[in-house]
Coordinates of C-alpha atoms and ligand atoms in Angstrom, one line a residue:
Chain D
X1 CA -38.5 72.7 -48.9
X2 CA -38.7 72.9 -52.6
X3 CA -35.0 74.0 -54.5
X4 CA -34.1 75.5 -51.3
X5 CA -31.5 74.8 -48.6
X6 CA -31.8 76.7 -44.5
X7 CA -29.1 75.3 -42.6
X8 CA -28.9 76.5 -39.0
X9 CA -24.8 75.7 -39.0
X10 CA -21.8 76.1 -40.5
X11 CA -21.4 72.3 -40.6
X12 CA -24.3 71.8 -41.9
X13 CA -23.9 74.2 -44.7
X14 CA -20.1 73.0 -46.0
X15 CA -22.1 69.6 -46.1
X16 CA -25.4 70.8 -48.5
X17 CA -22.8 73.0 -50.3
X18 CA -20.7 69.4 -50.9
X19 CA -23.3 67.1 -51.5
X20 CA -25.8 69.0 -53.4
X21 CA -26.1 71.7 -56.6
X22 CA -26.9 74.9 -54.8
X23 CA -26.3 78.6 -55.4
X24 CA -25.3 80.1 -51.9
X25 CA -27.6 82.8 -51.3
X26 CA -26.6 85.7 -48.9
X27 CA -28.5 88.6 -49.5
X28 CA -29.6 87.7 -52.8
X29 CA -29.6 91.3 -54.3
X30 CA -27.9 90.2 -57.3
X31 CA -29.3 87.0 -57.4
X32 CA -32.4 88.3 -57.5
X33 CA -31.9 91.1 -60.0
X34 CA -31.0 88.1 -62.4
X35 CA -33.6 87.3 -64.9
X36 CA -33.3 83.7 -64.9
X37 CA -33.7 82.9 -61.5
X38 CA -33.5 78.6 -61.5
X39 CA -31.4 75.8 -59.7
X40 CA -31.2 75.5 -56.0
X41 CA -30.5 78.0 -52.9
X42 CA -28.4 77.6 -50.3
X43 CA -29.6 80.0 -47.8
X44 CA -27.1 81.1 -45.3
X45 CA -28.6 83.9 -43.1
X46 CA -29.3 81.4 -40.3
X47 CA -26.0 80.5 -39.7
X48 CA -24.0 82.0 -36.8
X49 CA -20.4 81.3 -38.1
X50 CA -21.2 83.7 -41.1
X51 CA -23.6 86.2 -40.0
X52 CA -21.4 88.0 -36.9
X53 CA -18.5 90.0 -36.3
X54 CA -15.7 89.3 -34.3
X55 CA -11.9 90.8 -33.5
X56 CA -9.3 89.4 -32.4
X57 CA -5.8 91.0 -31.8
X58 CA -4.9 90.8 -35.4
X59 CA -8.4 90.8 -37.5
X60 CA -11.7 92.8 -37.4
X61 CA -13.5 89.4 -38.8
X62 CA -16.5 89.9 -40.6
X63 CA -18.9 87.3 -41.4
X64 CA -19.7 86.8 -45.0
X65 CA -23.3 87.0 -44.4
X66 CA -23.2 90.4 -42.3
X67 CA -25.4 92.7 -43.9
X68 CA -24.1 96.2 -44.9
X69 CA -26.4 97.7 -42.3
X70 CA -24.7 95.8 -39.8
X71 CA -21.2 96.3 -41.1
X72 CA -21.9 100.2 -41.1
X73 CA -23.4 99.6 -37.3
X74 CA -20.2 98.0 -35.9
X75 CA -18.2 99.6 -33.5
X76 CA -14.9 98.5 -34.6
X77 CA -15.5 99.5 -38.7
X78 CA -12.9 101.8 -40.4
X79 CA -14.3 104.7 -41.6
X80 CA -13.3 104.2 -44.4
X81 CA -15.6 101.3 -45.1
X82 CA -18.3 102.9 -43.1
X83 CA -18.2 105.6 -45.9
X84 CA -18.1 103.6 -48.7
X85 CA -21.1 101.2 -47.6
X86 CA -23.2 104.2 -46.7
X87 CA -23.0 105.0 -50.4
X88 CA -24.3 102.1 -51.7
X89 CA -27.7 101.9 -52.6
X90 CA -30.3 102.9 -50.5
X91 CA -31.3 101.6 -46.7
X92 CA -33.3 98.6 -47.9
X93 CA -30.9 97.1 -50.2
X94 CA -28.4 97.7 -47.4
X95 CA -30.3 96.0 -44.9
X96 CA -30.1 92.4 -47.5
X97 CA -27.1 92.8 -49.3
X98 CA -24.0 91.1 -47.7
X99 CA -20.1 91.5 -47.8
X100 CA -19.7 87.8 -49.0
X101 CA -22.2 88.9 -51.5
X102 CA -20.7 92.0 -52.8
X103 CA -17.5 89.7 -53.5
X104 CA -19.3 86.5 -54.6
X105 CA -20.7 88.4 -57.5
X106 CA -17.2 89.0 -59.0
X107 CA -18.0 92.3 -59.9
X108 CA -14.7 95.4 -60.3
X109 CA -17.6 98.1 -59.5
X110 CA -18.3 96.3 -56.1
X111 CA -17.8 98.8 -53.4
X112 CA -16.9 97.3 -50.3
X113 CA -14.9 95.2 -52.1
X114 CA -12.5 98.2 -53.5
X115 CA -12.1 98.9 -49.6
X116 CA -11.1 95.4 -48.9
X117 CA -8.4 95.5 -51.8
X118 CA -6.8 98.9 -50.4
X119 CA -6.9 97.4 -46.9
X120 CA -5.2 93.8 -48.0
X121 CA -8.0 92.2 -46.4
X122 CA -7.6 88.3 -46.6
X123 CA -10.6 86.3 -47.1
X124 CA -11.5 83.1 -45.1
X125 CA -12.8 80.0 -47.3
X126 CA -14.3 76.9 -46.4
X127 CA -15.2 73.2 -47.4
X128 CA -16.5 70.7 -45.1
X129 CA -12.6 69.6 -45.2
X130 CA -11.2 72.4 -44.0
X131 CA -10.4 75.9 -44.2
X132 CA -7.7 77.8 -46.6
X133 CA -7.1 81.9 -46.2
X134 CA -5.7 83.9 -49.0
X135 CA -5.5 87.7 -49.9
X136 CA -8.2 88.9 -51.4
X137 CA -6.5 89.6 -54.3
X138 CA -5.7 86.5 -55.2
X139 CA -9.3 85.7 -55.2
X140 CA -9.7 87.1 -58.2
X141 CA -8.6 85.5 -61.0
X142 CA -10.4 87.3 -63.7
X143 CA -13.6 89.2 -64.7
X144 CA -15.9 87.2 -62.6
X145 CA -13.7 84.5 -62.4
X146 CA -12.7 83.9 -58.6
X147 CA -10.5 81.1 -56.4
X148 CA -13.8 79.3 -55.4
X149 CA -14.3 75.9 -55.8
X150 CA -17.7 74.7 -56.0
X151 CA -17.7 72.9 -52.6
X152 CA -16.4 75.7 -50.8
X153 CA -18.3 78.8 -49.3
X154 CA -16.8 82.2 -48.6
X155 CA -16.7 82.0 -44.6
X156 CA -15.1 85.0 -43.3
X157 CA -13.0 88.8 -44.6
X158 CA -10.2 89.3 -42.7
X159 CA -9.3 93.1 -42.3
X160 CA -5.9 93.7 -40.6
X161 CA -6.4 95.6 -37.3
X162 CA -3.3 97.5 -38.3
X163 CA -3.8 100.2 -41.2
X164 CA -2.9 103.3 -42.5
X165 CA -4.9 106.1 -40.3
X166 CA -5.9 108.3 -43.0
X167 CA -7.8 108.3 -46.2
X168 CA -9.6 109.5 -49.1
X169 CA -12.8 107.9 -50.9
X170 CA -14.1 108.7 -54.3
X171 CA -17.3 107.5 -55.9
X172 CA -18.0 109.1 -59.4
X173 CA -21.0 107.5 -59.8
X174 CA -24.0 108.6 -62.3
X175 CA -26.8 108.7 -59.8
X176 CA -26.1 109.9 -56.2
X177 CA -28.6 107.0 -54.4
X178 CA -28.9 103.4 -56.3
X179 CA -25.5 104.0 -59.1
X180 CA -23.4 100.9 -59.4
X181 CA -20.1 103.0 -59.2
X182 CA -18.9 104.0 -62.2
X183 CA -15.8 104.4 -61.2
X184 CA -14.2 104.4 -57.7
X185 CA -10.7 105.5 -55.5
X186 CA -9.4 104.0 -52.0
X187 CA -6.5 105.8 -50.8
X188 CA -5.2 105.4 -47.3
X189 CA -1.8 106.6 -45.9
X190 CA 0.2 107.4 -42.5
X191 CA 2.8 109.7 -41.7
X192 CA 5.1 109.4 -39.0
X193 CA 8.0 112.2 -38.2
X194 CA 6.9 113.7 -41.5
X195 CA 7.7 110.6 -43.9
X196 CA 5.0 108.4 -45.2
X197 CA 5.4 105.2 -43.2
X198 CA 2.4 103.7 -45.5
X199 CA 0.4 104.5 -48.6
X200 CA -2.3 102.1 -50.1
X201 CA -4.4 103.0 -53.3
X202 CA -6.9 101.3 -55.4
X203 CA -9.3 101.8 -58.1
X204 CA -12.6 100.4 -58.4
X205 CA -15.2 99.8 -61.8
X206 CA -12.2 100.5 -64.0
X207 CA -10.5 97.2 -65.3
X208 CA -12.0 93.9 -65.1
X209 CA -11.0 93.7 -61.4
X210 CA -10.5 96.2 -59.2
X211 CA -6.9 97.7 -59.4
X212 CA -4.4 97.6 -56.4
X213 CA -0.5 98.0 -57.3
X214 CA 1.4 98.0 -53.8
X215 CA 4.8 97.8 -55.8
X216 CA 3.6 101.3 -57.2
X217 CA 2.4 102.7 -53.7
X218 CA 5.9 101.7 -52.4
X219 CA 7.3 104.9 -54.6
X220 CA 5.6 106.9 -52.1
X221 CA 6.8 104.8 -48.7
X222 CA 9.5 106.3 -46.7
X223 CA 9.6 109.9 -48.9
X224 CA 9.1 112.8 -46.7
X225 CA 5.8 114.4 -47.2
X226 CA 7.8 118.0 -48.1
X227 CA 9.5 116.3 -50.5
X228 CA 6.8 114.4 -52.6
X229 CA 6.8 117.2 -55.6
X230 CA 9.9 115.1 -56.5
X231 CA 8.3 111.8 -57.1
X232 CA 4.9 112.9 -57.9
X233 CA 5.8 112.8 -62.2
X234 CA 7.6 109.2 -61.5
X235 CA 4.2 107.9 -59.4
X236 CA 1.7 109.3 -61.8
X237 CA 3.5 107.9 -64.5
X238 CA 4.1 104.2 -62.7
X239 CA 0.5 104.2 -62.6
X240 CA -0.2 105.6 -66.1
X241 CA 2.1 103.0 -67.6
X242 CA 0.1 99.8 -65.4
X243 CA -3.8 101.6 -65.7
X244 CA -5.6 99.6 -68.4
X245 CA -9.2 101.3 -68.3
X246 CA -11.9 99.0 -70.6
X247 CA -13.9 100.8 -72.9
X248 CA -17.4 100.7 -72.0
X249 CA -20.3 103.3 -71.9
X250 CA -17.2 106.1 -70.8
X251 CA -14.3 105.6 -72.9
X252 CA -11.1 104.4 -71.5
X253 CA -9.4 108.0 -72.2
X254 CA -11.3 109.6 -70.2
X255 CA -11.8 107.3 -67.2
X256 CA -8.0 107.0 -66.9
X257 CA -7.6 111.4 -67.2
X258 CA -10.2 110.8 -64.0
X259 CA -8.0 108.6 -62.4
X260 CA -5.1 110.6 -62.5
X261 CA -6.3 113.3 -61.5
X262 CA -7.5 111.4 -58.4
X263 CA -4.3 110.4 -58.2
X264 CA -3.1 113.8 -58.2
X265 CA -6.0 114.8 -55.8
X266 CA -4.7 111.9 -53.1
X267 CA -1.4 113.6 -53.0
X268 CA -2.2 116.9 -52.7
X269 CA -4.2 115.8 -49.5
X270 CA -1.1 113.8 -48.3
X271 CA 0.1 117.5 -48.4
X272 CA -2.2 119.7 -47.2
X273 CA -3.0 117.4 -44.1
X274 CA 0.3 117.9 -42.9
Chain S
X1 CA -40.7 70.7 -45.6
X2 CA -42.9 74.0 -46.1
X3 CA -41.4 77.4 -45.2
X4 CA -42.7 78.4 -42.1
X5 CA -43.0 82.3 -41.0
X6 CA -45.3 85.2 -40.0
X7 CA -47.0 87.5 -41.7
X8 CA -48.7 90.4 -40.3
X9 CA -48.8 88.8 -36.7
X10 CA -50.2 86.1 -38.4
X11 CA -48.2 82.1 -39.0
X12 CA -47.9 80.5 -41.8
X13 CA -46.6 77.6 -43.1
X14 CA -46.0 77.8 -47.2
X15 CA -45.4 75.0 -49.3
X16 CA -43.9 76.5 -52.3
X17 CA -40.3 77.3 -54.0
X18 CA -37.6 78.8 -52.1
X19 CA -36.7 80.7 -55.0
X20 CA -40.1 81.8 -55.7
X21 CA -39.9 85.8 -55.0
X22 CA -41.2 87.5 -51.4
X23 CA -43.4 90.5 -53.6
X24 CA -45.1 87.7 -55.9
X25 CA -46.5 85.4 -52.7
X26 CA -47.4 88.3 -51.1
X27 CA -49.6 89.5 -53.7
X28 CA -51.3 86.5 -55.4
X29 CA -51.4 84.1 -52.5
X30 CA -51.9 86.2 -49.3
X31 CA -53.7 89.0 -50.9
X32 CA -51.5 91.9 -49.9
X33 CA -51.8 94.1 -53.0
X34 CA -50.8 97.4 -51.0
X35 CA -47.4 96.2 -51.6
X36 CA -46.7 97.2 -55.3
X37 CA -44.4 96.4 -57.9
X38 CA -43.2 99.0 -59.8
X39 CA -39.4 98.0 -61.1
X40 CA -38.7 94.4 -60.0
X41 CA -35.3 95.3 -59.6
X42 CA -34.8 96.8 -55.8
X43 CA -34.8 100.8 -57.6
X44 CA -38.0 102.0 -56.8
X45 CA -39.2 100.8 -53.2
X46 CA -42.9 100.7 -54.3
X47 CA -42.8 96.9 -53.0
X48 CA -41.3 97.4 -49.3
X49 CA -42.1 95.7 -46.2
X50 CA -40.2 94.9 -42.7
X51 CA -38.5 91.6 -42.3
X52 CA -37.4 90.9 -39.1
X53 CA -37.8 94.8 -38.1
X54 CA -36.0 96.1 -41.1
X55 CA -36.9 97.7 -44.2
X56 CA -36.4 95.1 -47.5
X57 CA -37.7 95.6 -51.2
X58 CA -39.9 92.4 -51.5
X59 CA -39.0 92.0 -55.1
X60 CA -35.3 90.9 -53.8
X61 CA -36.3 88.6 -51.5
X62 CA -36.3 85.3 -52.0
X63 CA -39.2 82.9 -50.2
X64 CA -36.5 80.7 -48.1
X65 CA -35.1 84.0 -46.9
X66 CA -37.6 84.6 -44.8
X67 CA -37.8 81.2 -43.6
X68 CA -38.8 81.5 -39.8
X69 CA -38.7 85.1 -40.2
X70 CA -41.4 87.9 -39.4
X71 CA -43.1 89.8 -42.1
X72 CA -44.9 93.3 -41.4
X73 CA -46.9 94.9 -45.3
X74 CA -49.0 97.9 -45.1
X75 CA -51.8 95.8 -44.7
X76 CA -50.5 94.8 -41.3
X77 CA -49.3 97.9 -40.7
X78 CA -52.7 99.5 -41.2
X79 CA -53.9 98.1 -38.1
X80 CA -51.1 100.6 -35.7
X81 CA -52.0 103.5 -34.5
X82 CA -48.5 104.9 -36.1
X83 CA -50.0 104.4 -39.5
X84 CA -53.3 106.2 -38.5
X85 CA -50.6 109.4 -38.0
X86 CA -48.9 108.9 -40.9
X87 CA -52.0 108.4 -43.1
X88 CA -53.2 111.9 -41.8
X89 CA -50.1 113.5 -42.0
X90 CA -49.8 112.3 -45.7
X91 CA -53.2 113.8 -46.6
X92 CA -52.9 116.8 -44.5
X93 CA -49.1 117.9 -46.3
X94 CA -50.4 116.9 -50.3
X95 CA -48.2 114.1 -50.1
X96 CA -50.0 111.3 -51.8
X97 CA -51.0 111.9 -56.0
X98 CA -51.5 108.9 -57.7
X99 CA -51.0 106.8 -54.5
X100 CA -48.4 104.2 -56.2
X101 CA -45.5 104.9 -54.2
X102 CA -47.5 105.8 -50.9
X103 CA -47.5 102.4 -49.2
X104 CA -44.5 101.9 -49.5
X105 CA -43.5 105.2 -48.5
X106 CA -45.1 104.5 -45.5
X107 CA -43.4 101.4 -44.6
X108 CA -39.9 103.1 -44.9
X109 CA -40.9 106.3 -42.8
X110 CA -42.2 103.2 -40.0
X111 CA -38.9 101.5 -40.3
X112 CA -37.1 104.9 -39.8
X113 CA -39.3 106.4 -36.5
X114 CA -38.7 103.3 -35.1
X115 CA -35.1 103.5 -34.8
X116 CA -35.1 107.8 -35.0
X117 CA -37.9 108.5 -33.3
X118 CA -36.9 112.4 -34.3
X119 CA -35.1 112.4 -37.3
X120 CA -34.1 115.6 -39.2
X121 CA -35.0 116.6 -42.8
X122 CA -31.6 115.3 -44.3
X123 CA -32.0 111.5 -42.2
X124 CA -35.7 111.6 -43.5
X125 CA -34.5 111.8 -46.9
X126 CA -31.9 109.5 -46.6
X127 CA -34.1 106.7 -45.0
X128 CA -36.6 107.3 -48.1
X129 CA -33.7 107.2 -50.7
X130 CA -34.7 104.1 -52.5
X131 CA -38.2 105.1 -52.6
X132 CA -39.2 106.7 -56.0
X133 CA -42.0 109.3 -56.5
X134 CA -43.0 110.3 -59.8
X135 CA -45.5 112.7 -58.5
X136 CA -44.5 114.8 -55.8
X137 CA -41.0 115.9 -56.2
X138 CA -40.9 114.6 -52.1
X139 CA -41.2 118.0 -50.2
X140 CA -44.7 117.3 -49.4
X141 CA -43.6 113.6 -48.4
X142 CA -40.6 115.3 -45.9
X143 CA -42.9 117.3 -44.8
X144 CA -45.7 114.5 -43.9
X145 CA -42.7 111.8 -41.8
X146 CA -41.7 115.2 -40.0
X147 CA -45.3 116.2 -39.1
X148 CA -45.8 112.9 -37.9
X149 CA -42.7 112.2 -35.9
X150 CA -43.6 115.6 -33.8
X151 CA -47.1 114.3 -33.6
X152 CA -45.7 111.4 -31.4
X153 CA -45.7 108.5 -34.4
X154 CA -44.1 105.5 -32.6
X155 CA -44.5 102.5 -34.9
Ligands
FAD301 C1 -30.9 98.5 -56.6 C2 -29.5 98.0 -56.4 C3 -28.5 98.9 -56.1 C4 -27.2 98.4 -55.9 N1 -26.2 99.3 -55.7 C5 -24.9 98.8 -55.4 C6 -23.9 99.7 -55.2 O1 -24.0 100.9 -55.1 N2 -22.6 99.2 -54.9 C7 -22.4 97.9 -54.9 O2 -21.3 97.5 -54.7 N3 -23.4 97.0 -55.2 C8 -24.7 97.4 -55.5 N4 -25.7 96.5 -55.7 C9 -25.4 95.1 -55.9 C10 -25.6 94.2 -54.6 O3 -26.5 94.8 -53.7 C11 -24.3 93.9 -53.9 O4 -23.4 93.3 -54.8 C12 -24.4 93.0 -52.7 O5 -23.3 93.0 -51.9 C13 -24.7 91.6 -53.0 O6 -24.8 90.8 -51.8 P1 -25.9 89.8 -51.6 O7 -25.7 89.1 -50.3 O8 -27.3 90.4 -51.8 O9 -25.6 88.8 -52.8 P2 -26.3 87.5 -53.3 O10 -27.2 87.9 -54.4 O11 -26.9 86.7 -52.2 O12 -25.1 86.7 -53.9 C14 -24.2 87.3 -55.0 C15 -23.2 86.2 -55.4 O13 -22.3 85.8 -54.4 C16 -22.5 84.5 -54.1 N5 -22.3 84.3 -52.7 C17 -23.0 85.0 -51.7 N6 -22.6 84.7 -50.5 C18 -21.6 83.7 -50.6 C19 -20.7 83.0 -49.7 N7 -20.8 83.2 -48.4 N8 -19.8 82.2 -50.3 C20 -19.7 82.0 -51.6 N9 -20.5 82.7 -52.5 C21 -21.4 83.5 -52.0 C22 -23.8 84.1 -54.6 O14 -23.9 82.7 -55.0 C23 -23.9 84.9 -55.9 O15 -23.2 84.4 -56.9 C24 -27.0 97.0 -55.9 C25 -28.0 96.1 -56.2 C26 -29.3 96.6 -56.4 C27 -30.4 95.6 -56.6
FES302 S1 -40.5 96.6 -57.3 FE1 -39.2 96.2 -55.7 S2 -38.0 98.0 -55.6 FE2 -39.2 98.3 -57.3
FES303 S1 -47.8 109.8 -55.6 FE1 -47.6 109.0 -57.6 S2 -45.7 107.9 -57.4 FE2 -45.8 109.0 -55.6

């Protein structure tokens, strides 16, 4: 096959992706949006190891190469990720466009990657050496700049079996079908005997990665929900003081007003849930 | 090596690049000009077809993608009695003007009555949401996938 690759393993892949120049290719939804499309593909949709979904008692392992149709199909899904998948795109782009994908393009505004950040998912990676697993966000180095050496391939997302049972999901986005998100809020939470046992927020689309701050969330952990009036000004302005919106087609002013106020919106449902 | 797969029932072995793009061989090679291009860039589902049972915009497909996969266009489509329902339910509810966006209309109303064999007016418009009209204002096409789906249309 000309500039093309179709291995049928795992194996077989980590070894083309070693010895050979190739652009793995899951989906190819961005790769195909580029202009310049040139160099070599490493297609992976035939290869078991990346394309199912498996739990065990710790993980809900999904495949790089699912498909965001089958992600949304799964069983064992949270619903928060179910909702923020079904708000991407449309059917069809849904039906190529992969989780490994979604992260592999390095992109803040990805949107089942801001669910991956507020769950703490880990990511599997592997060369035809071995394997290394690291949270996801140390993946991310930088705008489009991720822990991914050129003879490795993203193999697996790790999302801990144990989470927060709650949550909230925001997508201000420009069009309702189709937008890239604009900008984007994760918030999950639990409450036992009327404390907050755990609290997890991120933003999506707003920095040059998407924002998580667990050291901020931690303000929240073990307050009673009755009581959180009394740390809502010292949260808001934890998160003020870290938020560093770019400037872009919205101005950084107002996307970090809308964050706040998201902010602001999260715990008044903490509340009213109760 | 050439990419071997089947279109329209049909196999095929291809000798070409793997990065060449699904809508492009489709239309200058194998002649299936009922699948459009209208945006190149996976926004306006004018260029639609079913891989492997599913609905796909060809324009984002790569040709090594579908490398021993199955490949249904309106063209093959046309030959189902399904589409023969759909094509009269189309006419009959004003849902086709200029005709651009109607194949490919037609392929995602297939993909969804395959799976939903009785879908309601909101999961109609959902499974259509990355098809773009710039004619109709989509009532009339509604209208036509839920005429046909209580005619019986089983793609
Ligand atoms: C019309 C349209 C609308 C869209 N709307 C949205 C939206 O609302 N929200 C959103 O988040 N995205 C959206 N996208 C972007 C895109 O669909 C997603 O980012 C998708 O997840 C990309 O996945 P893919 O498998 O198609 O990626 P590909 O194009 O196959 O790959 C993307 C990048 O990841 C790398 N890569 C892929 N798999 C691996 C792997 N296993 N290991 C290492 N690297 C890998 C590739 O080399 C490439 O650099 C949209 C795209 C289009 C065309
Ligand atoms: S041409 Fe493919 S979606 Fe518009
Ligand atoms: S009938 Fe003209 S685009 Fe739909």
């Amino acid at each position: 096959m000309k500039n093309g690759f179709v291995p049928q393993t795992l194996t077989e892949a980590l070894a083309i992706r070693r010895r050979e120049q190739v652009t793995p290719y899951g989906g190819g939804t961005d790769l195909m949006a580029e202009h310049h499309r040139a160099g070599t593909y490493l297609f992976l949709h035939r290869v078991p190891e990346l394309t199912r979904i498996t739990e065990d008692d710790t993980y809900l392992r999904l495949g790089a190469c699912c498909t965001f149709t089958q992600v949304v199909n799964h069983p064992a899904t949270p619903a928060i990720l179910k909702e923020a998948i079904s708000r991407i795109a449309a059917p069809a782009i849904r039906n190529l466009g992969t989780v490994g994908g979604n992260i592999g393009n390095g992109s803040a505004k990805a949107d089942s990657v801001l669910i991956f950040f507020a769950l703490d998912a880990k990511l599997r990676l592997m060369n035809a050496d071995g394997e290394r697993i690291l949270p996801i966000r140390a993946f991310y180095k930088g705008r489009k700049e991720l822990d991914l050496a050129e003879d490795e391939l993203i193999v697996e997302v790790l999302l801990p079996r144990q989470m927060p049972e709650r949550y909230i999901y925001h997508k201000v986005g420009a069009r309702a079908a189709l937008a890239i998100s604009r900008l984007s809020f994760a918030g999950l939470w639990s409450v036992e005997d009327g404390k907050l046992t755990a609290c997890a927020t991120a933003f999506g689309a707003i920095e040059q990665m998407v924002v998580r701050l667990p050291e901020v969330d931690e303000i929240l952990i073990g307050v009673p929900v009755a009581q959180l009036h009394r740390v809502r000004s010292q949260y808001l302005q934890a998160y003020s003081a870290k938020l560093n919106p770019i400037d872009g087609r919205i101005s950084a002013l107002y996307r970090k007003s809308v964050c706040l106020n998201l902010l602001e919106d999260f715990l008044d449902q903490i509340q009213s849930a109760e | 090596m050439s990419i071997p797969f089947t279109l329209n029932g049909t196999p095929i072995t291809w000798d070409g690049s793997a990065t060449d793009r699904l809508l492009d061989v489709l239309r200058a090679e194998f002649t299936c000009t009922g699948v459009k291009c209208g945006c190149n860039e996976g926004e306006c589902g004018a260029c639609s077809v079913i891989l492997d049972g599913q609905l796909v915009n060809s324009c984002m497909v790569a040709m090594g993608r579908v490398w021993d996969s199955e490949i249904t266009t309106i063209e093959g489509f046309r030959e189902t009695e399904a589409f023969q329902i759909l094509d009269r339910t189309f006419a009959e509810t004003g849902a086709v003007q200029c005709g651009f966006c109607t194949p490919g209309m037609i392929i995602a109303a297939a993909c969804l009555l395959q799976r939903n064999p009785s879908p309601t007016a909101a999961e109609i418009r959902e499974a259509l949401s990355g098809n773009l009209c710039r004619c109709t204002g989509y009532n009339a096409i509604i209208s036509a996938v839920d005429r046909a789906a209580k005619e019986g249309c089983r793609p």
